[in-house]
Amino acid sequence: MKTRIVQNEPNDPIPGGAPLAAVNPTADASGQTVAAPTNAFRAFVRRRELVIFFVLCYLIGWSALPWGTFIAFAPLISAIVVVSIAEGLPGLARLGRRVIRWRVNWIWYAAAIGVPLLVYVAATGLNLAAGAPAPSLDQFHPWYAVFLVFALGVLNPLEGPLGEEPGWRGFATPRLQSRLSPLASAALLGLLITGWHLPLVFMPQFDLSLPDIVTTILVTFWYTWLFNRTGGSVLLTLIAHATEGTVNIQGLWPPEAGGVGAVWCSLIAWALLVIALLIFDRKSWRTAPESAIDRVPDRIT
């Protein structure tokens, strides 16, 4: 007896079983397919990505405070967790491409390294003009120590630059800019990052003061501007962050001989830079380039 073989079509219901749920892929702004949420939990996380991300940053970062330390790479962990749940592998791939986006004009590499150094030069000049003695360059000896500190900042995920930039710039900024202007996004993000760092003011081992906290808000504007000008490259903000962390402006003088004033001069120098960016590049603060925005379907916040 011949047996007739019937091959079901992919969308045909299975005999005697429940019908298959339809899969509705959606496309993001760049035309890439993003799988729709497959369960209630994933849908919940996707709708509230930013809120969950910041809550995780605070919980993870502050979880070690009772032991007198701080988890600086909390933004990196939080971004990976949220993107893994809400967007899966396509979202992680998109985040990874931002981190390694290196094809930008060489002038932006020069700016990422040169601008923080120029700010420190300006701050040093202001402190000298205020009566501070000549700075000590002991922190730059041996000379190759500077490059080691810079390399650690770029490559070590436990350090601030690599531990923070994929979260603050790679995850949060593109999502904030999908709803807000770059100016509003930078202001909101700066306040949230500053709040995250606030406990360090009360921990003497971190040597963080009130001017440092205010400076955190200011540098967020600089990083946002650089991120947008480079088409959403986290690599360039990572380089800028590592450069900033290579120099300890307060360590150029003893506390009683200009060290305290150096922190305030650094605050003034960063403020002048941000004011210049706001005045002379006003257009860039109104609308972010599409390459610096992530639009994920079904997101609420």
Short mmCIF file of C-alpha atoms in Angstrom, two decimals:
data_model
loop_
_atom_site.label_atom_id
_atom_site.label_comp_id
_atom_site.label_asym_id
_atom_site.label_seq_id
_atom_site.Cartn_x
_atom_site.Cartn_y
_atom_site.Cartn_z
CA MET A 1 0.00 0.00 0.00
CA LYS A 2 1.34 3.36 -0.94
CA THR A 3 1.52 5.96 1.76
CA ARG A 4 0.77 9.49 0.80
CA ILE A 5 3.14 11.97 2.36
CA VAL A 6 1.72 15.39 3.02
CA GLN A 7 4.17 18.18 3.84
CA ASN A 8 2.69 20.96 5.93
CA GLU A 9 3.36 24.55 5.02
CA PRO A 10 5.39 26.49 7.58
CA ASN A 11 2.34 28.40 8.83
CA ASP A 12 -0.12 25.51 8.77
CA PRO A 13 -1.42 24.46 12.19
CA ILE A 14 -0.11 21.19 13.58
CA PRO A 15 -2.86 18.58 13.53
CA GLY A 16 -4.24 18.02 16.99
CA GLY A 17 -2.11 20.77 18.45
CA ALA A 18 -2.36 24.42 19.25
CA PRO A 19 -1.71 26.84 16.40
CA LEU A 20 1.77 28.28 16.20
CA ALA A 21 2.20 31.84 17.39
CA ALA A 22 3.14 34.18 14.63
CA VAL A 23 6.53 35.79 14.80
CA ASN A 24 6.43 39.43 13.85
CA PRO A 25 9.90 40.78 13.29
CA THR A 26 10.19 44.52 13.25
CA ALA A 27 12.82 46.72 11.71
CA ASP A 28 14.68 49.49 13.42
CA ALA A 29 15.59 52.85 11.88
CA SER A 30 18.65 51.43 10.15
CA GLY A 31 16.60 48.73 8.42
CA GLN A 32 17.93 45.92 10.58
CA THR A 33 15.48 43.32 11.78
CA VAL A 34 14.85 43.30 15.51
CA ALA A 35 12.95 40.34 16.90
CA ALA A 36 9.73 41.27 18.67
CA PRO A 37 9.41 40.44 22.38
CA THR A 38 8.61 36.75 22.86
CA ASN A 39 7.31 36.94 26.40
CA ALA A 40 5.88 39.34 28.91
CA PHE A 41 9.14 39.83 30.80
CA ARG A 42 11.12 40.72 27.68
CA ALA A 43 8.34 43.06 26.58
CA PHE A 44 8.36 44.74 29.99
CA VAL A 45 12.15 45.26 29.89
CA ARG A 46 12.03 46.57 26.33
CA ARG A 47 9.35 49.13 27.15
CA ARG A 48 11.36 50.44 30.11
CA GLU A 49 14.94 49.92 29.00
CA LEU A 50 16.34 53.21 30.23
CA VAL A 51 14.67 53.14 33.64
CA ILE A 52 15.82 49.57 34.29
CA PHE A 53 19.33 50.42 33.07
CA PHE A 54 19.76 53.33 35.46
CA VAL A 55 18.24 51.41 38.38
CA LEU A 56 20.72 48.59 37.75
CA CYS A 57 23.62 51.06 37.49
CA TYR A 58 22.83 52.47 40.90
CA LEU A 59 22.12 49.11 42.54
CA ILE A 60 25.26 47.43 41.18
CA GLY A 61 27.54 50.44 41.59
CA TRP A 62 26.44 51.15 45.15
CA SER A 63 26.20 47.51 46.25
CA ALA A 64 29.83 47.55 47.41
CA LEU A 65 29.58 50.78 49.42
CA PRO A 66 29.21 48.95 52.77
CA TRP A 67 32.67 47.49 52.15
CA GLY A 68 34.20 50.87 51.35
CA THR A 69 34.46 50.47 47.59
CA PHE A 70 32.55 51.23 44.40
CA ILE A 71 31.83 49.11 41.32
CA ALA A 72 32.88 51.44 38.50
CA PHE A 73 31.95 49.02 35.71
CA ALA A 74 28.26 48.89 36.71
CA PRO A 75 27.15 50.76 33.53
CA LEU A 76 28.83 48.16 31.32
CA ILE A 77 27.19 45.27 33.17
CA SER A 78 23.81 47.00 33.23
CA ALA A 79 23.86 47.74 29.50
CA ILE A 80 24.77 44.13 28.63
CA VAL A 81 22.04 42.72 30.90
CA VAL A 82 19.29 45.01 29.64
CA VAL A 83 20.18 44.67 25.95
CA SER A 84 20.51 40.88 26.25
CA ILE A 85 17.00 40.59 27.68
CA ALA A 86 15.23 43.26 25.63
CA GLU A 87 16.90 42.95 22.23
CA GLY A 88 18.96 39.75 22.25
CA LEU A 89 21.94 39.18 20.00
CA PRO A 90 20.98 41.88 17.44
CA GLY A 91 21.00 44.48 20.21
CA LEU A 92 24.32 43.29 21.60
CA ALA A 93 25.80 43.38 18.10
CA ARG A 94 24.57 46.95 17.62
CA LEU A 95 26.10 48.00 20.95
CA GLY A 96 29.36 46.26 20.08
CA ARG A 97 29.58 48.01 16.73
CA ARG A 98 29.30 51.37 18.49
CA VAL A 99 32.15 50.47 20.84
CA ILE A 100 34.53 49.58 17.99
CA ARG A 101 33.40 52.25 15.49
CA TRP A 102 36.81 53.50 14.48
CA ARG A 103 36.25 54.79 10.94
CA VAL A 104 36.05 58.49 11.68
CA ASN A 105 38.15 61.37 10.46
CA TRP A 106 41.57 61.58 12.13
CA ILE A 107 40.72 65.04 13.42
CA TRP A 108 38.35 63.46 15.94
CA TYR A 109 41.10 61.26 17.33
CA ALA A 110 43.18 64.38 17.75
CA ALA A 111 40.25 66.12 19.46
CA ALA A 112 39.55 63.17 21.79
CA ILE A 113 43.12 63.30 23.06
CA GLY A 114 43.94 66.97 22.60
CA VAL A 115 40.87 68.65 24.11
CA PRO A 116 41.20 67.10 27.61
CA LEU A 117 44.92 67.91 27.60
CA LEU A 118 44.23 71.51 26.55
CA VAL A 119 41.66 71.81 29.34
CA TYR A 120 44.30 70.69 31.84
CA VAL A 121 46.82 73.14 30.39
CA ALA A 122 44.24 75.94 30.75
CA ALA A 123 43.45 74.86 34.32
CA THR A 124 47.15 74.82 35.17
CA GLY A 125 47.54 78.32 33.74
CA LEU A 126 44.59 79.58 35.76
CA ASN A 127 45.99 78.08 38.94
CA LEU A 128 49.41 79.63 38.31
CA ALA A 129 47.75 82.99 37.65
CA ALA A 130 45.96 82.62 40.99
CA GLY A 131 49.30 82.39 42.76
CA ALA A 132 50.07 78.67 42.88
CA PRO A 133 53.74 77.61 42.64
CA ALA A 134 55.14 75.67 39.70
CA PRO A 135 53.47 72.27 39.39
CA SER A 136 55.26 69.03 40.15
CA LEU A 137 55.53 66.50 37.32
CA ASP A 138 56.34 63.51 39.54
CA GLN A 139 53.18 61.67 38.47
CA PHE A 140 54.59 61.47 34.94
CA HIS A 141 57.72 59.58 36.00
CA PRO A 142 58.68 57.24 34.53
CA TRP A 143 57.49 58.70 31.25
CA TYR A 144 55.98 55.44 30.00
CA ALA A 145 53.67 55.29 33.03
CA VAL A 146 51.40 57.79 31.25
CA PHE A 147 50.89 55.39 28.36
CA LEU A 148 50.28 52.47 30.71
CA VAL A 149 47.58 54.39 32.58
CA PHE A 150 45.99 55.40 29.29
CA ALA A 151 46.07 51.83 27.94
CA LEU A 152 44.51 50.45 31.12
CA GLY A 153 41.68 52.95 30.84
CA VAL A 154 40.95 51.92 27.25
CA LEU A 155 41.37 48.14 27.62
CA ASN A 156 40.51 47.24 31.22
CA PRO A 157 36.73 46.85 31.77
CA LEU A 158 37.25 47.25 35.52
CA GLU A 159 38.48 50.82 35.00
CA GLY A 160 36.19 53.83 34.64
CA PRO A 161 36.49 54.55 30.88
CA LEU A 162 35.72 51.08 29.49
CA GLY A 163 33.53 50.24 32.46
CA GLU A 164 31.33 53.31 31.89
CA GLU A 165 31.39 54.48 28.27
CA PRO A 166 29.53 51.53 26.66
CA GLY A 167 26.75 52.16 29.17
CA TRP A 168 26.56 55.96 29.31
CA ARG A 169 27.31 56.68 25.66
CA GLY A 170 26.76 53.35 23.91
CA PHE A 171 23.43 52.53 25.54
CA ALA A 172 21.87 55.52 27.31
CA THR A 173 22.72 58.44 25.00
CA PRO A 174 21.33 56.97 21.73
CA ARG A 175 18.09 56.04 23.50
CA LEU A 176 17.70 59.39 25.23
CA GLN A 177 18.30 61.14 21.91
CA SER A 178 15.50 59.15 20.30
CA ARG A 179 13.11 61.22 22.45
CA LEU A 180 15.07 64.31 23.53
CA SER A 181 17.42 66.83 21.97
CA PRO A 182 21.17 66.33 22.49
CA LEU A 183 21.13 69.29 24.89
CA ALA A 184 18.36 67.84 27.05
CA SER A 185 19.86 64.35 26.82
CA ALA A 186 23.27 65.58 28.00
CA ALA A 187 21.72 67.55 30.88
CA LEU A 188 19.61 64.62 32.08
CA LEU A 189 22.41 62.10 31.67
CA GLY A 190 24.87 64.40 33.42
CA LEU A 191 22.61 64.67 36.46
CA LEU A 192 22.11 60.90 36.61
CA ILE A 193 25.83 60.17 36.26
CA THR A 194 26.63 62.78 38.90
CA GLY A 195 24.14 61.22 41.29
CA TRP A 196 25.73 57.84 40.66
CA HIS A 197 29.16 59.23 41.62
CA LEU A 198 27.89 61.21 44.63
CA PRO A 199 28.74 58.62 47.35
CA LEU A 200 32.42 58.90 46.39
CA VAL A 201 32.50 62.41 47.87
CA PHE A 202 32.02 60.85 51.31
CA MET A 203 34.71 58.17 50.81
CA PRO A 204 38.18 59.70 51.48
CA GLN A 205 40.03 57.02 49.52
CA PHE A 206 38.53 58.30 46.26
CA ASP A 207 39.65 61.90 46.92
CA LEU A 208 36.57 63.33 45.19
CA SER A 209 35.33 66.82 46.07
CA LEU A 210 32.32 68.96 45.22
CA PRO A 211 34.03 70.65 42.23
CA ASP A 212 34.77 67.19 40.81
CA ILE A 213 31.07 66.32 41.02
CA VAL A 214 30.06 69.49 39.16
CA THR A 215 32.77 68.80 36.58
CA THR A 216 31.14 65.42 35.93
CA ILE A 217 28.06 67.22 34.61
CA LEU A 218 30.18 69.45 32.37
CA VAL A 219 32.23 66.65 30.81
CA THR A 220 28.98 64.85 29.96
CA PHE A 221 28.20 67.68 27.53
CA TRP A 222 31.66 67.32 25.99
CA TYR A 223 31.28 63.55 25.61
CA THR A 224 27.80 63.92 24.11
CA TRP A 225 29.06 66.44 21.58
CA LEU A 226 32.00 64.21 20.63
CA PHE A 227 29.73 61.15 20.40
CA ASN A 228 27.36 62.89 18.01
CA ARG A 229 30.08 64.52 15.94
CA THR A 230 31.69 61.11 15.35
CA GLY A 231 28.45 59.48 14.24
CA GLY A 232 27.84 57.66 17.50
CA SER A 233 31.35 56.28 18.14
CA VAL A 234 31.85 55.06 21.70
CA LEU A 235 35.49 54.36 20.89
CA LEU A 236 36.23 58.08 20.56
CA THR A 237 34.51 58.97 23.86
CA LEU A 238 36.37 56.05 25.44
CA ILE A 239 39.68 57.52 24.25
CA ALA A 240 38.68 60.97 25.53
CA HIS A 241 37.64 59.54 28.91
CA ALA A 242 40.90 57.60 29.22
CA THR A 243 42.89 60.72 28.35
CA GLU A 244 41.07 62.72 30.98
CA GLY A 245 41.80 60.05 33.59
CA THR A 246 45.49 59.91 32.72
CA VAL A 247 46.23 63.27 34.36
CA ASN A 248 45.49 63.99 38.01
CA ILE A 249 45.31 67.77 38.00
CA GLN A 250 45.09 67.92 41.79
CA GLY A 251 48.24 65.83 42.10
CA LEU A 252 50.33 68.50 40.39
CA TRP A 253 50.42 70.47 43.66
CA PRO A 254 50.35 69.59 47.34
CA PRO A 255 46.93 70.31 48.94
CA GLU A 256 48.33 73.24 50.90
CA ALA A 257 50.12 74.74 47.89
CA GLY A 258 47.57 74.93 45.10
CA GLY A 259 46.07 71.44 44.97
CA VAL A 260 42.63 72.59 46.08
CA GLY A 261 42.67 75.56 43.73
CA ALA A 262 43.59 73.27 40.82
CA VAL A 263 40.29 71.43 41.16
CA TRP A 264 38.34 74.68 40.94
CA CYS A 265 40.45 75.84 37.99
CA SER A 266 39.71 72.55 36.24
CA LEU A 267 36.00 73.14 36.80
CA ILE A 268 36.31 76.63 35.27
CA ALA A 269 38.24 75.32 32.26
CA TRP A 270 35.65 72.62 31.53
CA ALA A 271 32.86 75.16 31.94
CA LEU A 272 34.50 77.46 29.39
CA LEU A 273 34.81 74.56 26.93
CA VAL A 274 31.15 73.60 27.29
CA ILE A 275 30.01 77.21 26.91
CA ALA A 276 32.07 77.46 23.71
CA LEU A 277 30.49 74.26 22.33
CA LEU A 278 27.00 75.50 23.16
CA ILE A 279 27.57 78.90 21.55
CA PHE A 280 29.63 78.08 18.47
CA ASP A 281 27.94 74.80 17.53
CA ARG A 282 24.35 75.53 18.49
CA LYS A 283 22.87 73.50 15.66
CA SER A 284 24.36 70.24 16.91
CA TRP A 285 22.49 70.59 20.22
CA ARG A 286 19.06 70.66 18.57
CA THR A 287 18.96 67.35 16.72
CA ALA A 288 21.28 64.36 16.93
CA PRO A 289 22.42 62.60 13.75
CA GLU A 290 20.48 59.42 13.00
CA SER A 291 23.68 57.42 13.42
CA ALA A 292 23.77 58.51 17.09
CA ILE A 293 20.19 57.42 17.81
CA ASP A 294 18.83 53.97 18.61
CA ARG A 295 15.14 53.51 17.92
CA VAL A 296 13.88 50.22 19.35
CA PRO A 297 10.24 49.28 18.64
CA ASP A 298 7.84 49.04 21.60
CA ARG A 299 10.06 51.15 23.87
CA ILE A 300 8.32 53.54 26.22
CA THR A 301 11.26 54.89 28.24
#
